[in-house]
């Protein structure tokens, strides 16, 4: 569900939502780990020349988990979620991506052989397609992680304090959605405390949206520091995963982002209806989907790099009094209000395409 460039755009629009790791992190009740990001980065990362044995990969994952645990020190819950079998739409996307990965790996191997390089049988390049629910690698890794959890609980008081839940690859659903489902399940408990402090680890931009639509006031995201210098893709360096420390992380405060949104959208023109921040957040997430995500193509003239989200936000603020209400409610769309917004957006479409053609 990720929107390309969304985190960078959000950080530039609301820079104070990011708290650098050199400061004191807040105490959290619940810590949720989207494990697949850790597994991918500790096994192969974003460097093609890195080749580790399975034992080295597992040890790297353990070190990283232990470091995150000691940085955040959750008081009540640690929830670790590995991607299980995904829904059909995501499965189709994963299938095409994994075929592409295998084809590129084979092409790289043939190219190396043509250049005279002999393959190293002892240290073959790791096939990231192994990080798939149901593979023997994931079965072994799950067994290792369960052993590691039991060992740390027996030896380390930081691990002994919270309740630990491990949702492995054999539990259906993507890790981030299993986490959100667990949060919704907790909120249905009559004894749930509304001031519970949540922290979710992961680099995916869609985690920001999932945290917002949880409508929890005390929520933050733990992310690695990324660099966009020199046109980089915004990926953390491999050094972070090899030698993790608190300075390599940043906390994104969803609660502060909610305050920014409330200030921005409630201080304009007086509304003929009651202002509801939660409804505004739902509408803004819908507009982010119009810019495109993993499953929906974007509208042709909408691109975050061209300021489309800024344009959508300003248009929404201007039209909100005229619409007489919010665009979405309880997962359902008010088609008349959405049509009004899209018609105003379409009015500038020809000019946007002409401008894009001139710049090409």
Tab-separated table of C-alpha atoms in Angstrom:
chain	number	residue	atom	x	y	z
A	1	UNK	CA	0.000	0.000	0.000
A	2	UNK	CA	3.057	2.221	-0.037
A	3	UNK	CA	3.051	5.574	-1.834
A	4	UNK	CA	6.417	6.324	-3.502
A	5	UNK	CA	8.269	9.364	-2.047
A	6	UNK	CA	5.601	9.816	0.636
A	7	UNK	CA	7.928	9.744	3.658
A	8	UNK	CA	10.285	12.289	2.131
A	9	UNK	CA	7.383	14.585	1.214
A	10	UNK	CA	5.892	14.297	4.702
A	11	UNK	CA	9.231	14.992	6.405
A	12	UNK	CA	9.791	18.106	4.300
A	13	UNK	CA	6.255	19.417	4.936
A	14	UNK	CA	6.260	18.675	8.690
A	15	UNK	CA	9.967	18.384	9.661
A	16	UNK	CA	9.451	18.396	13.440
A	17	UNK	CA	7.621	15.050	13.415
A	18	UNK	CA	11.037	13.327	13.198
A	19	UNK	CA	13.002	12.936	16.435
A	20	UNK	CA	16.683	12.064	15.858
A	21	UNK	CA	18.248	9.131	17.651
A	22	UNK	CA	20.793	11.311	19.469
A	23	UNK	CA	17.979	12.415	21.818
A	24	UNK	CA	16.206	10.453	24.563
A	25	UNK	CA	13.477	8.254	23.092
A	26	UNK	CA	10.099	8.174	24.870
A	27	UNK	CA	9.074	5.164	26.953
A	28	UNK	CA	6.715	2.851	25.036
A	29	UNK	CA	4.166	0.354	26.298
A	30	UNK	CA	3.916	-1.756	23.137
A	31	UNK	CA	6.574	-2.366	20.473
A	32	UNK	CA	5.628	-3.958	17.138
A	33	UNK	CA	8.263	-5.268	14.726
A	34	UNK	CA	7.535	-5.761	11.026
A	35	UNK	CA	10.127	-8.512	10.750
A	36	UNK	CA	10.499	-8.799	6.980
A	37	UNK	CA	12.382	-5.518	6.746
A	38	UNK	CA	14.887	-6.784	9.312
A	39	UNK	CA	15.195	-10.168	7.590
A	40	UNK	CA	15.813	-8.664	4.142
A	41	UNK	CA	18.334	-6.098	5.338
A	42	UNK	CA	20.271	-8.505	7.553
A	43	UNK	CA	20.477	-11.211	4.864
A	44	UNK	CA	21.315	-9.240	1.735
A	45	UNK	CA	20.489	-5.543	2.267
A	46	UNK	CA	20.823	-3.165	-0.663
A	47	UNK	CA	24.291	-4.325	-1.734
A	48	UNK	CA	24.776	-7.021	-4.345
A	49	UNK	CA	28.355	-7.793	-3.300
A	50	UNK	CA	27.417	-8.963	0.197
A	51	UNK	CA	27.377	-12.728	0.623
A	52	UNK	CA	26.786	-14.270	4.048
A	53	UNK	CA	26.366	-17.798	5.292
A	54	UNK	CA	23.011	-18.719	6.819
A	55	UNK	CA	24.574	-18.782	10.283
A	56	UNK	CA	25.913	-15.241	9.806
A	57	UNK	CA	22.494	-14.063	8.602
A	58	UNK	CA	20.719	-15.492	11.642
A	59	UNK	CA	23.290	-13.964	14.004
A	60	UNK	CA	22.867	-10.567	12.302
A	61	UNK	CA	19.083	-10.775	12.750
A	62	UNK	CA	19.524	-11.659	16.436
A	63	UNK	CA	21.906	-8.730	17.013
A	64	UNK	CA	19.510	-6.335	15.351
A	65	UNK	CA	16.495	-7.558	17.315
A	66	UNK	CA	18.424	-7.287	20.569
A	67	UNK	CA	19.568	-3.749	19.755
A	68	UNK	CA	16.060	-2.526	18.910
A	69	UNK	CA	14.762	-4.125	22.095
A	70	UNK	CA	17.358	-2.357	24.243
A	71	UNK	CA	16.771	0.977	22.517
A	72	UNK	CA	12.976	0.980	22.950
A	73	UNK	CA	12.567	-1.184	26.111
A	74	UNK	CA	8.803	-1.859	25.778
A	75	UNK	CA	6.983	-2.119	29.093
A	76	UNK	CA	3.990	-4.320	28.249
A	77	UNK	CA	4.128	-6.003	24.824
A	78	UNK	CA	6.546	-7.030	22.081
A	79	UNK	CA	4.743	-8.190	18.931
A	80	UNK	CA	6.945	-9.682	16.186
A	81	UNK	CA	5.210	-10.295	12.859
A	82	UNK	CA	6.652	-12.084	9.825
A	83	UNK	CA	4.808	-11.950	6.498
A	84	UNK	CA	2.562	-14.970	6.018
A	85	UNK	CA	0.581	-15.915	2.927
A	86	UNK	CA	-0.638	-12.662	1.377
A	87	UNK	CA	-4.057	-11.861	-0.147
A	88	UNK	CA	-4.500	-12.651	-3.858
A	89	UNK	CA	-3.778	-9.110	-5.124
A	90	UNK	CA	-0.516	-8.943	-3.201
A	91	UNK	CA	0.312	-12.543	-4.148
A	92	UNK	CA	0.141	-11.689	-7.852
A	93	UNK	CA	2.478	-8.738	-7.317
A	94	UNK	CA	4.911	-10.839	-5.268
A	95	UNK	CA	4.908	-13.592	-7.891
A	96	UNK	CA	5.884	-11.234	-10.714
A	97	UNK	CA	8.514	-9.562	-8.529
A	98	UNK	CA	10.092	-12.880	-7.562
A	99	UNK	CA	10.215	-14.139	-11.133
A	100	UNK	CA	11.936	-10.873	-12.055
A	101	UNK	CA	14.436	-11.279	-9.191
A	102	UNK	CA	15.277	-14.837	-10.274
A	103	UNK	CA	15.702	-13.773	-13.905
A	104	UNK	CA	18.006	-10.886	-12.961
A	105	UNK	CA	20.089	-13.165	-10.715
A	106	UNK	CA	20.523	-15.684	-13.530
A	107	UNK	CA	21.484	-12.911	-15.964
A	108	UNK	CA	24.078	-11.599	-13.496
A	109	UNK	CA	25.532	-15.091	-13.071
A	110	UNK	CA	25.857	-15.610	-16.828
A	111	UNK	CA	27.455	-12.179	-17.214
A	112	UNK	CA	30.011	-13.033	-14.520
A	113	UNK	CA	30.847	-16.329	-16.235
A	114	UNK	CA	31.366	-14.530	-19.555
A	115	UNK	CA	33.743	-12.136	-17.824
A	116	UNK	CA	35.796	-15.108	-16.643
A	117	UNK	CA	34.709	-15.144	-13.018
A	118	UNK	CA	34.421	-18.613	-11.492
A	119	UNK	CA	31.459	-19.081	-9.168
A	120	UNK	CA	32.341	-19.521	-5.496
A	121	UNK	CA	30.624	-22.722	-4.389
A	122	UNK	CA	31.324	-22.041	-0.730
A	123	UNK	CA	29.779	-18.582	-0.751
A	124	UNK	CA	26.992	-18.393	-3.312
A	125	UNK	CA	24.868	-15.257	-3.428
A	126	UNK	CA	21.773	-15.455	-1.241
A	127	UNK	CA	18.498	-15.862	-3.129
A	128	UNK	CA	16.077	-13.375	-1.550
A	129	UNK	CA	13.176	-15.420	-2.944
A	130	UNK	CA	13.823	-17.733	0.028
A	131	UNK	CA	12.161	-15.069	2.196
A	132	UNK	CA	8.748	-16.393	1.206
A	133	UNK	CA	6.121	-18.080	3.417
A	134	UNK	CA	6.455	-21.863	3.356
A	135	UNK	CA	10.101	-22.137	2.279
A	136	UNK	CA	12.529	-24.293	4.229
A	137	UNK	CA	14.633	-21.195	4.957
A	138	UNK	CA	11.696	-19.454	6.656
A	139	UNK	CA	10.864	-22.603	8.627
A	140	UNK	CA	14.441	-22.786	9.926
A	141	UNK	CA	14.517	-19.054	10.653
A	142	UNK	CA	11.253	-19.223	12.620
A	143	UNK	CA	12.676	-22.029	14.753
A	144	UNK	CA	15.851	-19.981	15.362
A	145	UNK	CA	13.862	-16.858	16.343
A	146	UNK	CA	11.672	-18.813	18.779
A	147	UNK	CA	14.790	-20.271	20.397
A	148	UNK	CA	16.370	-16.801	20.555
A	149	UNK	CA	13.264	-15.336	22.251
A	150	UNK	CA	13.250	-18.069	24.900
A	151	UNK	CA	16.982	-17.644	25.498
A	152	UNK	CA	16.787	-13.855	25.876
A	153	UNK	CA	13.774	-14.128	28.190
A	154	UNK	CA	15.782	-16.443	30.434
A	155	UNK	CA	18.889	-14.222	30.462
A	156	UNK	CA	17.864	-10.579	29.932
A	157	UNK	CA	15.410	-8.616	32.149
A	158	UNK	CA	14.664	-6.249	29.237
A	159	UNK	CA	13.204	-9.191	27.311
A	160	UNK	CA	11.557	-10.641	30.406
A	161	UNK	CA	9.442	-7.555	31.196
A	162	UNK	CA	6.914	-7.475	28.280
A	163	UNK	CA	4.582	-10.146	26.983
A	164	UNK	CA	6.093	-11.445	23.712
A	165	UNK	CA	3.955	-12.539	20.764
A	166	UNK	CA	5.585	-14.064	17.671
A	167	UNK	CA	3.441	-14.359	14.539
A	168	UNK	CA	5.437	-16.441	12.071
A	169	UNK	CA	5.293	-17.102	8.345
A	170	UNK	CA	2.748	-19.863	8.974
A	171	UNK	CA	0.118	-17.304	10.094
A	172	UNK	CA	-1.667	-15.797	7.034
A	173	UNK	CA	-1.406	-12.089	6.279
A	174	UNK	CA	1.294	-9.479	5.798
A	175	UNK	CA	3.230	-8.576	8.928
A	176	UNK	CA	2.064	-4.970	9.116
A	177	UNK	CA	-1.586	-5.976	8.736
A	178	UNK	CA	-1.263	-8.673	11.385
A	179	UNK	CA	0.076	-5.958	13.684
A	180	UNK	CA	-2.824	-3.599	12.943
A	181	UNK	CA	-5.322	-6.435	13.384
A	182	UNK	CA	-3.809	-7.159	16.796
A	183	UNK	CA	-4.115	-3.478	17.781
A	184	UNK	CA	-7.779	-3.447	16.730
A	185	UNK	CA	-8.334	-6.633	18.716
A	186	UNK	CA	-6.790	-5.044	21.823
A	187	UNK	CA	-8.963	-1.934	21.452
A	188	UNK	CA	-12.103	-4.087	21.609
A	189	UNK	CA	-11.164	-5.148	25.140
A	190	UNK	CA	-13.258	-3.186	27.704
A	191	UNK	CA	-10.125	-2.839	29.837
A	192	UNK	CA	-8.041	-1.265	27.042
A	193	UNK	CA	-6.277	1.914	28.177
A	194	UNK	CA	-6.757	4.763	25.649
A	195	UNK	CA	-3.393	6.299	26.598
A	196	UNK	CA	-1.436	3.174	25.626
A	197	UNK	CA	1.787	4.188	23.847
A	198	UNK	CA	2.498	2.257	20.643
A	199	UNK	CA	5.721	2.064	18.619
A	200	UNK	CA	5.885	0.292	15.247
A	201	UNK	CA	9.217	-0.504	13.581
A	202	UNK	CA	9.499	-0.501	9.799
A	203	UNK	CA	10.686	1.479	6.780
A	204	UNK	CA	7.604	1.137	4.555
A	205	UNK	CA	5.770	4.415	3.930
A	206	UNK	CA	2.426	2.647	4.251
A	207	UNK	CA	3.135	2.173	7.967
A	208	UNK	CA	2.579	5.928	8.352
A	209	UNK	CA	-0.890	5.581	6.859
A	210	UNK	CA	-1.695	2.477	8.886
A	211	UNK	CA	-0.635	4.300	12.059
A	212	UNK	CA	-2.843	7.278	11.146
A	213	UNK	CA	-5.927	5.170	10.399
A	214	UNK	CA	-5.508	3.386	13.739
A	215	UNK	CA	-6.704	6.734	15.196
A	216	UNK	CA	-4.478	6.153	18.213
A	217	UNK	CA	-3.290	9.451	19.784
A	218	UNK	CA	-0.041	8.003	21.182
A	219	UNK	CA	1.624	6.268	18.240
A	220	UNK	CA	5.107	6.556	16.776
A	221	UNK	CA	7.210	4.808	14.146
A	222	UNK	CA	10.801	3.661	14.586
A	223	UNK	CA	12.826	3.901	11.368
A	224	UNK	CA	16.437	3.795	10.281
A	225	UNK	CA	18.027	7.056	9.207
A	226	UNK	CA	17.966	7.334	5.411
A	227	UNK	CA	19.844	9.630	3.061
A	228	UNK	CA	18.518	11.243	-0.103
A	229	UNK	CA	21.803	12.943	-1.007
A	230	UNK	CA	22.866	12.536	-4.622
A	231	UNK	CA	19.518	11.237	-5.799
A	232	UNK	CA	19.609	8.237	-3.484
A	233	UNK	CA	16.554	6.008	-3.123
A	234	UNK	CA	16.201	6.723	0.572
A	235	UNK	CA	17.571	3.377	1.776
A	236	UNK	CA	19.588	3.015	5.006
A	237	UNK	CA	23.261	2.146	4.609
A	238	UNK	CA	24.441	-1.402	5.292
A	239	UNK	CA	26.618	-0.140	8.159
A	240	UNK	CA	23.427	0.517	10.143
A	241	UNK	CA	22.491	-3.173	10.052
A	242	UNK	CA	26.021	-4.389	10.725
A	243	UNK	CA	26.672	-2.033	13.678
A	244	UNK	CA	23.311	-0.715	14.910
A	245	UNK	CA	23.158	2.015	17.550
A	246	UNK	CA	20.510	4.502	18.675
A	247	UNK	CA	21.972	7.308	16.532
A	248	UNK	CA	21.091	5.243	13.440
A	249	UNK	CA	17.365	5.512	14.194
A	250	UNK	CA	14.710	8.192	14.092
A	251	UNK	CA	11.297	8.335	15.768
A	252	UNK	CA	8.397	9.611	13.649
A	253	UNK	CA	5.717	10.962	15.996
A	254	UNK	CA	2.266	10.213	14.585
A	255	UNK	CA	0.665	12.100	17.493
A	256	UNK	CA	2.508	15.278	16.500
A	257	UNK	CA	1.524	14.726	12.867
A	258	UNK	CA	-2.124	14.515	13.997
A	259	UNK	CA	-1.675	17.843	15.806
A	260	UNK	CA	-0.232	19.412	12.643
A	261	UNK	CA	-3.177	18.158	10.575
A	262	UNK	CA	-5.714	19.410	13.115
A	263	UNK	CA	-4.084	22.843	13.189
A	264	UNK	CA	-3.899	23.036	9.398
A	265	UNK	CA	-7.430	21.899	8.583
A	266	UNK	CA	-9.374	23.425	11.487
A	267	UNK	CA	-7.974	26.961	11.354
A	268	UNK	CA	-9.271	27.962	7.911
A	269	UNK	CA	-12.764	28.834	6.742
A	270	UNK	CA	-15.521	28.125	9.269
A	271	UNK	CA	-17.285	24.851	8.468
A	272	UNK	CA	-21.093	24.493	8.395
A	273	UNK	CA	-20.664	21.163	10.236
A	274	UNK	CA	-18.637	19.896	13.185
A	275	UNK	CA	-14.909	19.479	12.573
A	276	UNK	CA	-13.771	15.874	13.135
A	277	UNK	CA	-10.054	15.200	12.912
A	278	UNK	CA	-10.530	11.440	12.487
A	279	UNK	CA	-12.733	11.979	9.424
A	280	UNK	CA	-10.209	14.429	7.943
A	281	UNK	CA	-7.437	11.847	8.417
A	282	UNK	CA	-9.514	9.193	6.622
A	283	UNK	CA	-10.072	11.592	3.705
A	284	UNK	CA	-6.373	12.480	3.472
A	285	UNK	CA	-5.398	8.800	3.353
A	286	UNK	CA	-7.883	8.392	0.483
A	287	UNK	CA	-6.205	11.244	-1.401
A	288	UNK	CA	-2.819	9.595	-0.908
A	289	UNK	CA	-4.252	6.537	-2.664
A	290	UNK	CA	-5.133	8.731	-5.665
A	291	UNK	CA	-1.421	9.462	-6.069
A	292	UNK	CA	-0.853	5.710	-6.460
A	293	UNK	CA	0.218	2.767	-4.349
A	294	UNK	CA	1.399	-0.826	-4.788
A	295	UNK	CA	-1.900	-1.944	-6.335
A	296	UNK	CA	-3.601	1.126	-7.818
A	297	UNK	CA	-2.155	3.175	-10.696
A	298	UNK	CA	-1.994	6.919	-9.996
A	299	UNK	CA	-4.165	9.450	-11.765
A	300	UNK	CA	-2.156	10.553	-14.836
A	301	UNK	CA	-1.413	14.094	-13.661
A	302	UNK	CA	-0.716	13.319	-9.999
A	303	UNK	CA	2.874	12.890	-8.861
A	304	UNK	CA	4.242	13.653	-5.397
A	305	UNK	CA	7.458	14.970	-6.948
A	306	UNK	CA	5.391	17.586	-8.813
A	307	UNK	CA	3.568	18.755	-5.681
A	308	UNK	CA	0.339	16.844	-6.286
A	309	UNK	CA	-0.304	16.044	-2.627
A	310	UNK	CA	0.153	19.699	-1.677
A	311	UNK	CA	-2.318	20.585	-4.416
A	312	UNK	CA	-4.832	17.977	-3.206
A	313	UNK	CA	-4.569	19.158	0.394
A	314	UNK	CA	-5.126	22.809	-0.558
A	315	UNK	CA	-8.049	21.910	-2.821
A	316	UNK	CA	-9.609	19.823	-0.047
A	317	UNK	CA	-9.309	22.700	2.434
A	318	UNK	CA	-10.955	25.072	-0.042
A	319	UNK	CA	-13.805	22.693	-0.948
A	320	UNK	CA	-14.579	21.302	2.510
A	321	UNK	CA	-17.159	24.009	3.420
A	322	UNK	CA	-18.798	23.661	-0.013
A	323	UNK	CA	-18.973	19.853	0.156
A	324	UNK	CA	-21.068	19.987	3.314
A	325	UNK	CA	-19.320	16.998	4.868
A	326	UNK	CA	-16.467	14.553	4.552
A	327	UNK	CA	-15.667	12.354	1.557
A	328	UNK	CA	-15.416	9.060	3.452
A	329	UNK	CA	-17.074	7.538	6.484
A	330	UNK	CA	-16.682	4.062	7.933
A	331	UNK	CA	-15.002	2.729	4.797
A	332	UNK	CA	-17.687	4.090	2.445
A	333	UNK	CA	-17.335	6.981	-0.031
A	334	UNK	CA	-19.735	9.861	-0.531
A	335	UNK	CA	-19.633	9.805	-4.326
A	336	UNK	CA	-21.063	13.290	-4.819
A	337	UNK	CA	-18.361	14.935	-2.701
A	338	UNK	CA	-15.588	12.893	-4.305
A	339	UNK	CA	-16.950	13.804	-7.744
A	340	UNK	CA	-16.853	17.509	-6.839
A	341	UNK	CA	-13.207	17.278	-5.788
A	342	UNK	CA	-12.171	15.268	-8.862
A	343	UNK	CA	-13.995	17.647	-11.228
A	344	UNK	CA	-12.075	20.617	-9.772
A	345	UNK	CA	-8.885	18.608	-10.062
A	346	UNK	CA	-9.664	17.764	-13.702
A	347	UNK	CA	-10.031	21.453	-14.565
A	348	UNK	CA	-6.241	21.894	-14.420
A	349	UNK	CA	-5.359	18.525	-15.966
A	350	UNK	CA	-4.727	19.804	-19.502
A	351	UNK	CA	-2.449	22.575	-18.228
A	352	UNK	CA	-0.536	20.095	-16.051
A	353	UNK	CA	0.039	17.731	-18.993
A	354	UNK	CA	1.157	20.614	-21.221
A	355	UNK	CA	3.598	21.790	-18.539
A	356	UNK	CA	4.962	18.269	-18.163
A	357	UNK	CA	5.441	17.996	-21.951
A	358	UNK	CA	7.362	21.290	-22.039
A	359	UNK	CA	9.677	20.159	-19.248
A	360	UNK	CA	10.343	16.756	-20.850
